[in-house]
Amino acid sequence: MVDDDGYFSEPIAATYDESAADLFRPEAVDPAVDVLAELAGDGRALEFGVGTGRLALPLAARGVAVHGIDMSRAMLDRLRAKPDGDTVDVTVGDFATTRVEGTFSLAYLVFNTINNLTTQDAQVDCFRNAARHLRPGGHFVVEVGVPALRLLPPGQTAVPFHISDTRWAFDTYDVVTQAMSSHYVTVVDGRAEHWSIPFRYVWPAELDLMARLAGLRLRDRWDGWSRAPFTSESTGHVSVWEKPAD
């Protein structure tokens, strides 16, 4: 059952940092913060789906004023409890539509968070919300995976992405609706526990069209935070759209 915190309620928030430990390593965080700090410049940054502050806190430590939006109070409680958690301003709400005061030189969402919006309309609203918050010349950054449909043979709908003795994880796809879900099965004391999260996958070209509808234009698209070229073999991308200065 989904509560007011969405799919990131207290049980998920309590173990989120531990379950995503690899994403908190310096080699994962530092390249992303380098890019975000450069794009923010002397302005403010707005993170959609700020969560427990994986990137917001180190970005704030670089001297960037960061504001985060997230609908999960449980996740935001974890952010506030961390050292310097009060350096990031937060607003509880749906980042596709929630407005905060002021303008920003950077808006961003990372780690497939755009897919948490499970309809195309909501994803379009997200781009429009980002554009409304950006000052002229500002940038909107999205980090998201490329749908793994090339791994699906005819008749198959699931792609595993983690298999161990105590944990299995796999994605399921509906290629008609672009709906997908991530499923996690964990064995605890000999018993299997299962939970899943729904998403909507989205293609790079589709994101570009959403950006155009919001009055943004593509500036860069990389394979990742290292700014390697995006190719047909890339499994994900970091894309940067710009709000025209005029």
Short mmCIF file of N, CA, C and O in Angstrom, two decimals, residues 122-215:
data_model
loop_
_atom_site.label_atom_id
_atom_site.label_comp_id
_atom_site.label_asym_id
_atom_site.label_seq_id
_atom_site.Cartn_x
_atom_site.Cartn_y
_atom_site.Cartn_z
N ALA A 122 2.81 13.86 -16.60
CA ALA A 122 3.55 14.27 -15.41
C ALA A 122 5.00 14.59 -15.76
O ALA A 122 5.59 15.54 -15.21
N GLN A 123 5.58 13.83 -16.67
CA GLN A 123 6.96 14.11 -17.08
C GLN A 123 7.05 15.43 -17.83
O GLN A 123 8.00 16.21 -17.64
N VAL A 124 6.07 15.71 -18.68
CA VAL A 124 6.02 17.01 -19.36
C VAL A 124 5.87 18.13 -18.34
O VAL A 124 6.54 19.18 -18.43
N ASP A 125 5.01 17.93 -17.34
CA ASP A 125 4.82 18.93 -16.28
C ASP A 125 6.13 19.19 -15.54
O ASP A 125 6.42 20.33 -15.15
N CYS A 126 6.93 18.15 -15.35
CA CYS A 126 8.20 18.29 -14.67
C CYS A 126 9.13 19.23 -15.43
O CYS A 126 9.77 20.11 -14.84
N PHE A 127 9.21 19.05 -16.74
CA PHE A 127 10.04 19.94 -17.55
C PHE A 127 9.53 21.38 -17.48
O PHE A 127 10.32 22.33 -17.37
N ARG A 128 8.23 21.54 -17.54
CA ARG A 128 7.67 22.89 -17.45
C ARG A 128 7.94 23.50 -16.09
O ARG A 128 8.21 24.71 -15.97
N ASN A 129 7.87 22.69 -15.04
CA ASN A 129 8.14 23.19 -13.70
C ASN A 129 9.59 23.62 -13.57
O ASN A 129 9.91 24.66 -12.96
N ALA A 130 10.50 22.83 -14.14
CA ALA A 130 11.91 23.20 -14.12
C ALA A 130 12.12 24.52 -14.84
O ALA A 130 12.81 25.43 -14.34
N ALA A 131 11.52 24.66 -16.03
CA ALA A 131 11.69 25.88 -16.82
C ALA A 131 11.16 27.10 -16.09
O ALA A 131 11.75 28.19 -16.15
N ARG A 132 10.04 26.95 -15.38
CA ARG A 132 9.48 28.08 -14.63
C ARG A 132 10.41 28.54 -13.52
O ARG A 132 10.42 29.73 -13.18
N HIS A 133 11.17 27.61 -12.95
CA HIS A 133 12.07 27.97 -11.85
C HIS A 133 13.40 28.55 -12.33
O HIS A 133 14.11 29.20 -11.56
N LEU A 134 13.77 28.29 -13.58
CA LEU A 134 15.08 28.69 -14.07
C LEU A 134 15.12 30.16 -14.47
O LEU A 134 14.18 30.68 -15.09
N ARG A 135 16.22 30.79 -14.16
CA ARG A 135 16.44 32.14 -14.69
C ARG A 135 16.92 32.00 -16.14
O ARG A 135 17.39 30.93 -16.55
N PRO A 136 16.81 33.06 -16.96
CA PRO A 136 17.33 32.98 -18.33
C PRO A 136 18.80 32.56 -18.34
O PRO A 136 19.60 33.06 -17.55
N GLY A 137 19.13 31.62 -19.22
CA GLY A 137 20.47 31.08 -19.27
C GLY A 137 20.71 29.92 -18.32
O GLY A 137 21.79 29.33 -18.30
N GLY A 138 19.70 29.58 -17.50
CA GLY A 138 19.82 28.48 -16.56
C GLY A 138 19.73 27.12 -17.23
O GLY A 138 19.36 27.02 -18.41
N HIS A 139 20.04 26.07 -16.48
CA HIS A 139 20.12 24.73 -17.05
C HIS A 139 19.29 23.73 -16.25
O HIS A 139 19.18 23.82 -15.02
N PHE A 140 18.73 22.75 -16.97
CA PHE A 140 18.01 21.63 -16.39
C PHE A 140 18.77 20.36 -16.75
O PHE A 140 19.04 20.10 -17.92
N VAL A 141 19.13 19.56 -15.72
CA VAL A 141 19.93 18.36 -15.91
C VAL A 141 19.13 17.14 -15.48
O VAL A 141 18.51 17.13 -14.41
N VAL A 142 19.17 16.11 -16.32
CA VAL A 142 18.50 14.84 -16.02
C VAL A 142 19.50 13.70 -16.22
O VAL A 142 20.14 13.62 -17.27
N GLU A 143 19.62 12.85 -15.21
CA GLU A 143 20.40 11.61 -15.33
C GLU A 143 19.40 10.45 -15.35
O GLU A 143 18.60 10.29 -14.42
N VAL A 144 19.45 9.63 -16.39
CA VAL A 144 18.47 8.55 -16.52
C VAL A 144 19.04 7.46 -17.41
O VAL A 144 19.88 7.72 -18.29
N GLY A 145 18.58 6.24 -17.21
CA GLY A 145 19.03 5.13 -18.03
C GLY A 145 18.33 5.07 -19.37
O GLY A 145 17.24 5.63 -19.56
N VAL A 146 18.98 4.42 -20.32
CA VAL A 146 18.36 4.11 -21.60
C VAL A 146 17.57 2.82 -21.43
O VAL A 146 18.12 1.84 -20.90
N PRO A 147 16.31 2.77 -21.81
CA PRO A 147 15.52 1.55 -21.63
C PRO A 147 16.23 0.32 -22.20
O PRO A 147 16.73 0.36 -23.34
N ALA A 148 16.26 -0.74 -21.41
CA ALA A 148 17.04 -1.93 -21.77
C ALA A 148 16.25 -2.90 -22.65
O ALA A 148 16.36 -4.13 -22.50
N LEU A 149 15.49 -2.37 -23.57
CA LEU A 149 14.61 -3.22 -24.38
C LEU A 149 15.39 -4.13 -25.32
O LEU A 149 14.88 -5.17 -25.76
N ARG A 150 16.62 -3.76 -25.66
CA ARG A 150 17.42 -4.62 -26.54
C ARG A 150 17.74 -5.96 -25.87
O ARG A 150 18.12 -6.92 -26.54
N LEU A 151 17.59 -6.02 -24.55
CA LEU A 151 17.87 -7.27 -23.83
C LEU A 151 16.67 -8.20 -23.77
O LEU A 151 16.77 -9.31 -23.25
N LEU A 152 15.53 -7.74 -24.29
CA LEU A 152 14.30 -8.54 -24.23
C LEU A 152 14.14 -9.37 -25.50
O LEU A 152 13.89 -8.84 -26.57
N PRO A 153 14.26 -10.71 -25.39
CA PRO A 153 13.91 -11.55 -26.55
C PRO A 153 12.40 -11.59 -26.71
O PRO A 153 11.65 -11.21 -25.80
N PRO A 154 11.90 -12.01 -27.87
CA PRO A 154 10.45 -12.05 -28.09
C PRO A 154 9.74 -12.84 -26.98
O PRO A 154 10.17 -13.94 -26.61
N GLY A 155 8.69 -12.25 -26.44
CA GLY A 155 7.89 -12.92 -25.43
C GLY A 155 8.36 -12.72 -24.01
O GLY A 155 7.66 -13.11 -23.07
N GLN A 156 9.52 -12.10 -23.81
CA GLN A 156 10.03 -11.89 -22.45
C GLN A 156 9.76 -10.46 -22.02
O GLN A 156 9.88 -9.53 -22.82
N THR A 157 9.43 -10.27 -20.75
CA THR A 157 9.13 -8.93 -20.24
C THR A 157 10.04 -8.51 -19.08
O THR A 157 9.93 -7.39 -18.61
N ALA A 158 10.95 -9.38 -18.62
CA ALA A 158 11.76 -9.09 -17.44
C ALA A 158 13.25 -9.09 -17.77
O ALA A 158 13.72 -9.90 -18.58
N VAL A 159 13.98 -8.16 -17.13
CA VAL A 159 15.44 -8.08 -17.27
C VAL A 159 16.03 -8.02 -15.86
O VAL A 159 15.79 -7.05 -15.13
N PRO A 160 16.80 -9.03 -15.45
CA PRO A 160 17.43 -8.99 -14.12
C PRO A 160 18.60 -8.02 -14.10
O PRO A 160 19.30 -7.86 -15.10
N PHE A 161 18.80 -7.34 -12.95
CA PHE A 161 19.98 -6.47 -12.83
C PHE A 161 20.76 -6.72 -11.55
O PHE A 161 21.80 -6.11 -11.33
N HIS A 162 20.31 -7.64 -10.71
CA HIS A 162 21.11 -8.04 -9.54
C HIS A 162 20.69 -9.44 -9.13
O HIS A 162 19.50 -9.71 -8.96
N ILE A 163 21.67 -10.31 -8.96
CA ILE A 163 21.40 -11.68 -8.50
C ILE A 163 22.48 -12.06 -7.49
O ILE A 163 23.67 -12.00 -7.79
N SER A 164 22.06 -12.43 -6.29
CA SER A 164 22.98 -12.92 -5.28
C SER A 164 22.26 -13.98 -4.46
O SER A 164 21.10 -14.33 -4.74
N ASP A 165 22.94 -14.52 -3.45
CA ASP A 165 22.33 -15.58 -2.64
C ASP A 165 21.14 -15.09 -1.83
O ASP A 165 20.25 -15.87 -1.49
N THR A 166 21.11 -13.81 -1.52
CA THR A 166 20.06 -13.28 -0.64
C THR A 166 19.22 -12.19 -1.27
O THR A 166 18.31 -11.67 -0.63
N ARG A 167 19.52 -11.82 -2.52
CA ARG A 167 18.77 -10.71 -3.11
C ARG A 167 18.71 -10.87 -4.62
O ARG A 167 19.72 -11.17 -5.27
N TRP A 168 17.49 -10.69 -5.15
CA TRP A 168 17.30 -10.67 -6.60
C TRP A 168 16.58 -9.38 -6.95
O TRP A 168 15.69 -8.92 -6.24
N ALA A 169 16.94 -8.80 -8.07
CA ALA A 169 16.28 -7.59 -8.53
C ALA A 169 16.14 -7.65 -10.04
O ALA A 169 17.06 -8.08 -10.75
N PHE A 170 14.98 -7.23 -10.52
CA PHE A 170 14.73 -7.28 -11.96
C PHE A 170 13.70 -6.23 -12.34
O PHE A 170 12.88 -5.81 -11.52
N ASP A 171 13.77 -5.78 -13.59
CA ASP A 171 12.81 -4.83 -14.14
C ASP A 171 11.85 -5.56 -15.07
O ASP A 171 12.26 -6.48 -15.80
N THR A 172 10.59 -5.15 -15.06
CA THR A 172 9.62 -5.65 -16.03
C THR A 172 9.14 -4.48 -16.88
O THR A 172 9.00 -3.35 -16.40
N TYR A 173 8.90 -4.77 -18.16
CA TYR A 173 8.57 -3.73 -19.13
C TYR A 173 7.26 -4.04 -19.85
O TYR A 173 6.97 -5.19 -20.16
N ASP A 174 6.49 -2.99 -20.12
CA ASP A 174 5.35 -3.05 -21.02
C ASP A 174 5.67 -2.12 -22.18
O ASP A 174 5.63 -0.89 -22.03
N VAL A 175 6.02 -2.68 -23.32
CA VAL A 175 6.50 -1.86 -24.44
C VAL A 175 5.36 -1.10 -25.12
O VAL A 175 5.63 -0.25 -25.96
N VAL A 176 4.12 -1.40 -24.77
CA VAL A 176 2.99 -0.67 -25.35
C VAL A 176 2.78 0.65 -24.62
O VAL A 176 2.61 1.71 -25.23
N THR A 177 2.83 0.62 -23.28
CA THR A 177 2.53 1.81 -22.48
C THR A 177 3.77 2.52 -21.95
O THR A 177 3.66 3.61 -21.40
N GLN A 178 4.96 1.91 -22.11
CA GLN A 178 6.21 2.38 -21.53
C GLN A 178 6.19 2.31 -20.01
O GLN A 178 7.00 2.94 -19.33
N ALA A 179 5.26 1.54 -19.47
CA ALA A 179 5.27 1.29 -18.03
C ALA A 179 6.33 0.25 -17.71
O ALA A 179 6.59 -0.67 -18.50
N MET A 180 6.98 0.41 -16.57
CA MET A 180 7.93 -0.57 -16.10
C MET A 180 7.88 -0.60 -14.57
O MET A 180 7.34 0.31 -13.95
N SER A 181 8.38 -1.66 -14.00
CA SER A 181 8.47 -1.77 -12.55
C SER A 181 9.79 -2.40 -12.18
O SER A 181 10.28 -3.29 -12.90
N SER A 182 10.37 -1.94 -11.09
CA SER A 182 11.56 -2.58 -10.53
C SER A 182 11.11 -3.43 -9.35
O SER A 182 10.40 -2.95 -8.46
N HIS A 183 11.52 -4.69 -9.36
CA HIS A 183 11.13 -5.65 -8.33
C HIS A 183 12.36 -6.07 -7.53
O HIS A 183 13.44 -6.29 -8.09
N TYR A 184 12.17 -6.19 -6.22
CA TYR A 184 13.27 -6.58 -5.33
C TYR A 184 12.78 -7.73 -4.45
O TYR A 184 11.75 -7.62 -3.79
N VAL A 185 13.52 -8.81 -4.46
CA VAL A 185 13.23 -9.96 -3.62
C VAL A 185 14.43 -10.17 -2.70
O VAL A 185 15.56 -10.36 -3.16
N THR A 186 14.19 -10.10 -1.39
CA THR A 186 15.26 -10.25 -0.40
C THR A 186 14.93 -11.41 0.52
O THR A 186 13.79 -11.54 1.00
N VAL A 187 15.91 -12.25 0.78
CA VAL A 187 15.74 -13.39 1.68
C VAL A 187 16.23 -13.00 3.06
O VAL A 187 17.41 -12.65 3.24
N VAL A 188 15.33 -13.01 4.04
CA VAL A 188 15.65 -12.67 5.42
C VAL A 188 15.24 -13.83 6.32
O VAL A 188 14.06 -14.19 6.36
N ASP A 189 16.22 -14.44 6.98
CA ASP A 189 15.94 -15.58 7.87
C ASP A 189 15.17 -16.69 7.15
O ASP A 189 14.23 -17.28 7.71
N GLY A 190 15.56 -16.94 5.92
CA GLY A 190 14.94 -18.01 5.16
C GLY A 190 13.60 -17.66 4.53
O GLY A 190 13.00 -18.51 3.86
N ARG A 191 13.14 -16.44 4.71
CA ARG A 191 11.86 -16.01 4.12
C ARG A 191 12.12 -14.94 3.07
O ARG A 191 12.95 -14.05 3.25
N ALA A 192 11.38 -15.03 1.97
CA ALA A 192 11.53 -14.07 0.88
C ALA A 192 10.55 -12.91 1.06
O ALA A 192 9.36 -13.12 1.31
N GLU A 193 11.08 -11.69 0.96
CA GLU A 193 10.26 -10.49 1.01
C GLU A 193 10.36 -9.79 -0.35
O GLU A 193 11.44 -9.68 -0.92
N HIS A 194 9.21 -9.31 -0.84
CA HIS A 194 9.16 -8.70 -2.17
C HIS A 194 8.54 -7.32 -2.08
O HIS A 194 7.57 -7.10 -1.36
N TRP A 195 9.14 -6.37 -2.80
CA TRP A 195 8.49 -5.07 -2.99
C TRP A 195 8.86 -4.56 -4.37
O TRP A 195 9.84 -5.00 -4.98
N SER A 196 8.04 -3.66 -4.89
CA SER A 196 8.27 -3.16 -6.24
C SER A 196 7.89 -1.68 -6.31
O SER A 196 7.13 -1.18 -5.48
N ILE A 197 8.45 -1.02 -7.33
CA ILE A 197 8.17 0.40 -7.56
C ILE A 197 7.83 0.57 -9.04
O ILE A 197 8.56 0.09 -9.90
N PRO A 198 6.72 1.27 -9.34
CA PRO A 198 6.37 1.51 -10.75
C PRO A 198 7.11 2.71 -11.31
O PRO A 198 7.42 3.67 -10.60
N PHE A 199 7.41 2.65 -12.59
CA PHE A 199 8.08 3.74 -13.30
C PHE A 199 7.46 3.90 -14.68
O PHE A 199 6.63 3.10 -15.11
N ARG A 200 7.88 4.93 -15.38
CA ARG A 200 7.61 5.06 -16.81
C ARG A 200 8.93 5.37 -17.49
O ARG A 200 9.53 6.42 -17.22
N TYR A 201 9.40 4.46 -18.34
CA TYR A 201 10.67 4.72 -19.02
C TYR A 201 10.45 5.73 -20.15
O TYR A 201 9.35 5.89 -20.68
N VAL A 202 11.54 6.40 -20.49
CA VAL A 202 11.43 7.49 -21.47
C VAL A 202 12.71 7.53 -22.30
O VAL A 202 13.81 7.30 -21.80
N TRP A 203 12.55 7.79 -23.58
CA TRP A 203 13.66 7.81 -24.52
C TRP A 203 14.32 9.19 -24.58
O TRP A 203 13.65 10.20 -24.34
N PRO A 204 15.60 9.27 -24.93
CA PRO A 204 16.27 10.58 -25.05
C PRO A 204 15.52 11.54 -25.99
O PRO A 204 15.35 12.72 -25.66
N ALA A 205 15.09 11.06 -27.15
CA ALA A 205 14.38 11.93 -28.09
C ALA A 205 13.07 12.44 -27.50
O ALA A 205 12.65 13.57 -27.77
N GLU A 206 12.42 11.60 -26.71
CA GLU A 206 11.17 12.01 -26.07
C GLU A 206 11.44 13.11 -25.04
O GLU A 206 10.67 14.07 -24.93
N LEU A 207 12.52 12.97 -24.30
CA LEU A 207 12.90 14.01 -23.35
C LEU A 207 13.19 15.33 -24.06
O LEU A 207 12.83 16.40 -23.57
N ASP A 208 13.84 15.25 -25.22
CA ASP A 208 14.14 16.48 -25.97
C ASP A 208 12.86 17.18 -26.39
O ASP A 208 12.79 18.42 -26.40
N LEU A 209 11.84 16.41 -26.77
CA LEU A 209 10.57 17.01 -27.15
C LEU A 209 9.89 17.65 -25.94
O LEU A 209 9.32 18.75 -26.04
N MET A 210 9.96 16.98 -24.78
CA MET A 210 9.41 17.57 -23.57
C MET A 210 10.11 18.88 -23.25
O MET A 210 9.46 19.86 -22.84
N ALA A 211 11.42 18.91 -23.45
CA ALA A 211 12.17 20.14 -23.21
C ALA A 211 11.72 21.25 -24.15
O ALA A 211 11.55 22.40 -23.73
N ARG A 212 11.51 20.92 -25.42
CA ARG A 212 11.07 21.93 -26.38
C ARG A 212 9.70 22.49 -25.98
O ARG A 212 9.46 23.70 -26.11
N LEU A 213 8.82 21.61 -25.51
CA LEU A 213 7.50 22.08 -25.07
C LEU A 213 7.61 23.05 -23.90
O LEU A 213 6.74 23.91 -23.71
N ALA A 214 8.68 22.90 -23.12
CA ALA A 214 8.89 23.77 -21.96
C ALA A 214 9.74 24.99 -22.29
O ALA A 214 10.04 25.80 -21.42
N GLY A 215 10.14 25.12 -23.56
CA GLY A 215 10.94 26.27 -23.97
C GLY A 215 12.43 26.11 -23.69
O GLY A 215 13.16 27.10 -23.63
#
